[in-house]
Amino acid sequence: MSTTVKDLPKDLIIVDGLKGELLKEHKLKPTESSEKNLLPTADDVQQVKTQLNTLTGIAGFKSVSLKPTETLEKVVIHGEDDIKTEKTIQGVLQVTNTQNYNHRSDSYIAGTCKMNHI
């Protein structure tokens, strides 16, 4: 059983109430409106022009005008002091890694022994 719009009471129909509200005369206070159109400053215009000129300069750049160059790679030979320092650092790292490994192995073995006792 469906209800049509005609069968609904007038209070429930929003359309009539809304239409009446829109069409009735309203008493509003008079106000003055002013348009504010802020123009950019001379600095803003100059900044935009500079950006546009830079972008058009980049877009219009011709790589043909570049001169070919050759790069020289220099090989640096380390001195005795550099080699000693590097070996010392590697030795310290190696000892640290070995100690960490041994510590992990000991705790693993100790953990398995405890497991076997239970």
mmCIF file of C-alpha atoms in Angstrom:
data_model
loop_
_atom_site.group_PDB
_atom_site.id
_atom_site.type_symbol
_atom_site.label_atom_id
_atom_site.label_comp_id
_atom_site.label_asym_id
_atom_site.label_seq_id
_atom_site.Cartn_x
_atom_site.Cartn_y
_atom_site.Cartn_z
ATOM 1 C CA MET A 1 0.000 0.000 0.000
ATOM 2 C CA SER A 2 1.741 3.151 -1.213
ATOM 3 C CA THR A 3 0.866 6.704 -0.253
ATOM 4 C CA THR A 4 0.773 9.394 -2.895
ATOM 5 C CA VAL A 5 1.678 13.039 -2.355
ATOM 6 C CA LYS A 6 -1.984 14.050 -2.637
ATOM 7 C CA ASP A 7 -2.884 11.820 0.321
ATOM 8 C CA LEU A 8 -0.309 13.392 2.655
ATOM 9 C CA PRO A 9 -1.426 16.177 5.020
ATOM 10 C CA LYS A 10 -0.472 19.715 3.976
ATOM 11 C CA ASP A 11 1.699 20.127 7.116
ATOM 12 C CA LEU A 12 4.043 17.370 6.000
ATOM 13 C CA ILE A 13 4.570 18.659 2.487
ATOM 14 C CA ILE A 14 7.791 20.678 2.585
ATOM 15 C CA VAL A 15 7.387 22.060 -0.902
ATOM 16 C CA ASP A 16 4.390 24.277 -0.058
ATOM 17 C CA GLY A 17 5.977 25.621 3.137
ATOM 18 C CA LEU A 18 9.286 26.266 1.430
ATOM 19 C CA LYS A 19 7.625 27.933 -1.532
ATOM 20 C CA GLY A 20 5.680 30.218 0.783
ATOM 21 C CA GLU A 21 8.831 31.214 2.668
ATOM 22 C CA LEU A 22 10.628 32.074 -0.545
ATOM 23 C CA LEU A 23 7.812 34.096 -2.053
ATOM 24 C CA LYS A 24 6.724 36.140 0.984
ATOM 25 C CA GLU A 25 8.076 39.646 1.472
ATOM 26 C CA HIS A 26 11.094 39.947 3.729
ATOM 27 C CA LYS A 27 12.060 42.901 5.859
ATOM 28 C CA LEU A 28 15.827 43.227 5.616
ATOM 29 C CA LYS A 29 18.019 46.047 6.793
ATOM 30 C CA PRO A 30 19.521 48.057 3.953
ATOM 31 C CA THR A 31 23.274 47.656 3.603
ATOM 32 C CA GLU A 32 25.805 49.105 1.247
ATOM 33 C CA SER A 33 28.010 46.758 -0.627
ATOM 34 C CA SER A 34 31.367 47.730 -1.959
ATOM 35 C CA GLU A 35 33.506 45.782 -4.358
ATOM 36 C CA LYS A 36 37.084 45.321 -3.384
ATOM 37 C CA ASN A 37 39.371 44.331 -6.195
ATOM 38 C CA LEU A 38 42.905 44.250 -4.906
ATOM 39 C CA LEU A 39 45.425 44.737 -7.661
ATOM 40 C CA PRO A 40 48.862 43.171 -7.410
ATOM 41 C CA THR A 41 51.702 45.415 -6.371
ATOM 42 C CA ALA A 42 54.548 46.329 -8.692
ATOM 43 C CA ASP A 43 56.780 43.853 -6.820
ATOM 44 C CA ASP A 44 54.275 41.044 -7.422
ATOM 45 C CA VAL A 45 54.122 41.826 -11.147
ATOM 46 C CA GLN A 46 57.920 41.984 -11.379
ATOM 47 C CA GLN A 47 58.287 38.677 -9.555
ATOM 48 C CA VAL A 48 55.854 36.936 -11.919
ATOM 49 C CA LYS A 49 57.627 38.399 -14.952
ATOM 50 C CA THR A 50 60.971 37.173 -13.641
ATOM 51 C CA GLN A 51 59.599 33.678 -13.094
ATOM 52 C CA LEU A 52 58.075 33.580 -16.582
ATOM 53 C CA ASN A 53 61.293 34.818 -18.182
ATOM 54 C CA THR A 54 63.278 32.164 -16.339
ATOM 55 C CA LEU A 55 60.917 29.399 -17.422
ATOM 56 C CA THR A 56 60.841 30.515 -21.060
ATOM 57 C CA GLY A 57 64.638 30.785 -21.002
ATOM 58 C CA ILE A 58 64.933 27.215 -19.748
ATOM 59 C CA ALA A 59 62.376 25.929 -22.263
ATOM 60 C CA GLY A 60 64.073 27.703 -25.163
ATOM 61 C CA PHE A 61 67.631 26.626 -24.272
ATOM 62 C CA LYS A 62 69.500 24.944 -27.122
ATOM 63 C CA SER A 63 72.011 22.365 -25.989
ATOM 64 C CA VAL A 64 73.804 22.643 -29.331
ATOM 65 C CA SER A 65 75.452 25.852 -28.133
ATOM 66 C CA LEU A 66 77.353 23.993 -25.388
ATOM 67 C CA LYS A 67 81.032 23.231 -25.853
ATOM 68 C CA PRO A 68 82.168 19.633 -25.428
ATOM 69 C CA THR A 69 84.435 19.057 -22.440
ATOM 70 C CA GLU A 70 86.457 16.166 -21.181
ATOM 71 C CA THR A 71 86.611 15.282 -17.523
ATOM 72 C CA LEU A 72 89.744 13.952 -15.928
ATOM 73 C CA GLU A 73 89.404 11.454 -13.118
ATOM 74 C CA LYS A 74 92.138 11.714 -10.563
ATOM 75 C CA VAL A 75 93.138 8.630 -8.633
ATOM 76 C CA VAL A 76 94.120 9.394 -5.069
ATOM 77 C CA ILE A 77 96.762 7.130 -3.599
ATOM 78 C CA HIS A 78 96.389 6.792 0.151
ATOM 79 C CA GLY A 79 99.360 7.484 2.364
ATOM 80 C CA GLU A 80 100.722 5.254 5.137
ATOM 81 C CA ASP A 81 98.774 7.090 7.815
ATOM 82 C CA ASP A 82 95.482 6.609 5.955
ATOM 83 C CA ILE A 83 96.152 2.894 5.515
ATOM 84 C CA LYS A 84 97.004 2.446 9.233
ATOM 85 C CA THR A 85 93.851 4.296 10.273
ATOM 86 C CA GLU A 86 91.690 2.186 7.970
ATOM 87 C CA LYS A 87 93.221 -1.062 9.255
ATOM 88 C CA THR A 88 92.658 0.044 12.846
ATOM 89 C CA ILE A 89 89.008 0.821 12.134
ATOM 90 C CA GLN A 90 88.509 -2.536 10.385
ATOM 91 C CA GLY A 91 90.187 -4.362 13.264
ATOM 92 C CA VAL A 92 87.939 -2.705 15.841
ATOM 93 C CA LEU A 93 84.835 -3.528 13.792
ATOM 94 C CA GLN A 94 85.961 -7.126 13.362
ATOM 95 C CA VAL A 95 86.559 -7.575 17.100
ATOM 96 C CA THR A 96 83.166 -6.035 17.899
ATOM 97 C CA ASN A 97 81.365 -8.304 15.445
ATOM 98 C CA THR A 98 83.175 -11.380 16.791
ATOM 99 C CA GLN A 99 82.259 -10.483 20.395
ATOM 100 C CA ASN A 100 78.607 -9.995 19.436
ATOM 101 C CA TYR A 101 78.568 -13.331 17.634
ATOM 102 C CA ASN A 102 80.181 -15.152 20.572
ATOM 103 C CA HIS A 103 77.768 -13.534 23.032
ATOM 104 C CA ARG A 104 74.784 -14.641 20.955
ATOM 105 C CA SER A 105 76.174 -18.172 20.609
ATOM 106 C CA ASP A 106 76.768 -18.446 24.382
ATOM 107 C CA SER A 107 73.279 -17.300 25.237
ATOM 108 C CA TYR A 108 71.811 -19.672 22.645
ATOM 109 C CA ILE A 109 73.766 -22.627 24.014
ATOM 110 C CA ALA A 110 72.855 -21.672 27.582
ATOM 111 C CA GLY A 111 69.214 -21.452 26.535
ATOM 112 C CA THR A 112 69.255 -24.928 25.002
ATOM 113 C CA CYS A 113 70.959 -26.375 28.049
ATOM 114 C CA LYS A 114 68.258 -24.933 30.284
ATOM 115 C CA MET A 115 65.643 -26.381 27.973
ATOM 116 C CA ASN A 116 67.238 -29.842 28.257
ATOM 117 C CA HIS A 117 67.253 -29.701 32.082
ATOM 118 C CA ILE A 118 63.523 -29.082 32.230
#
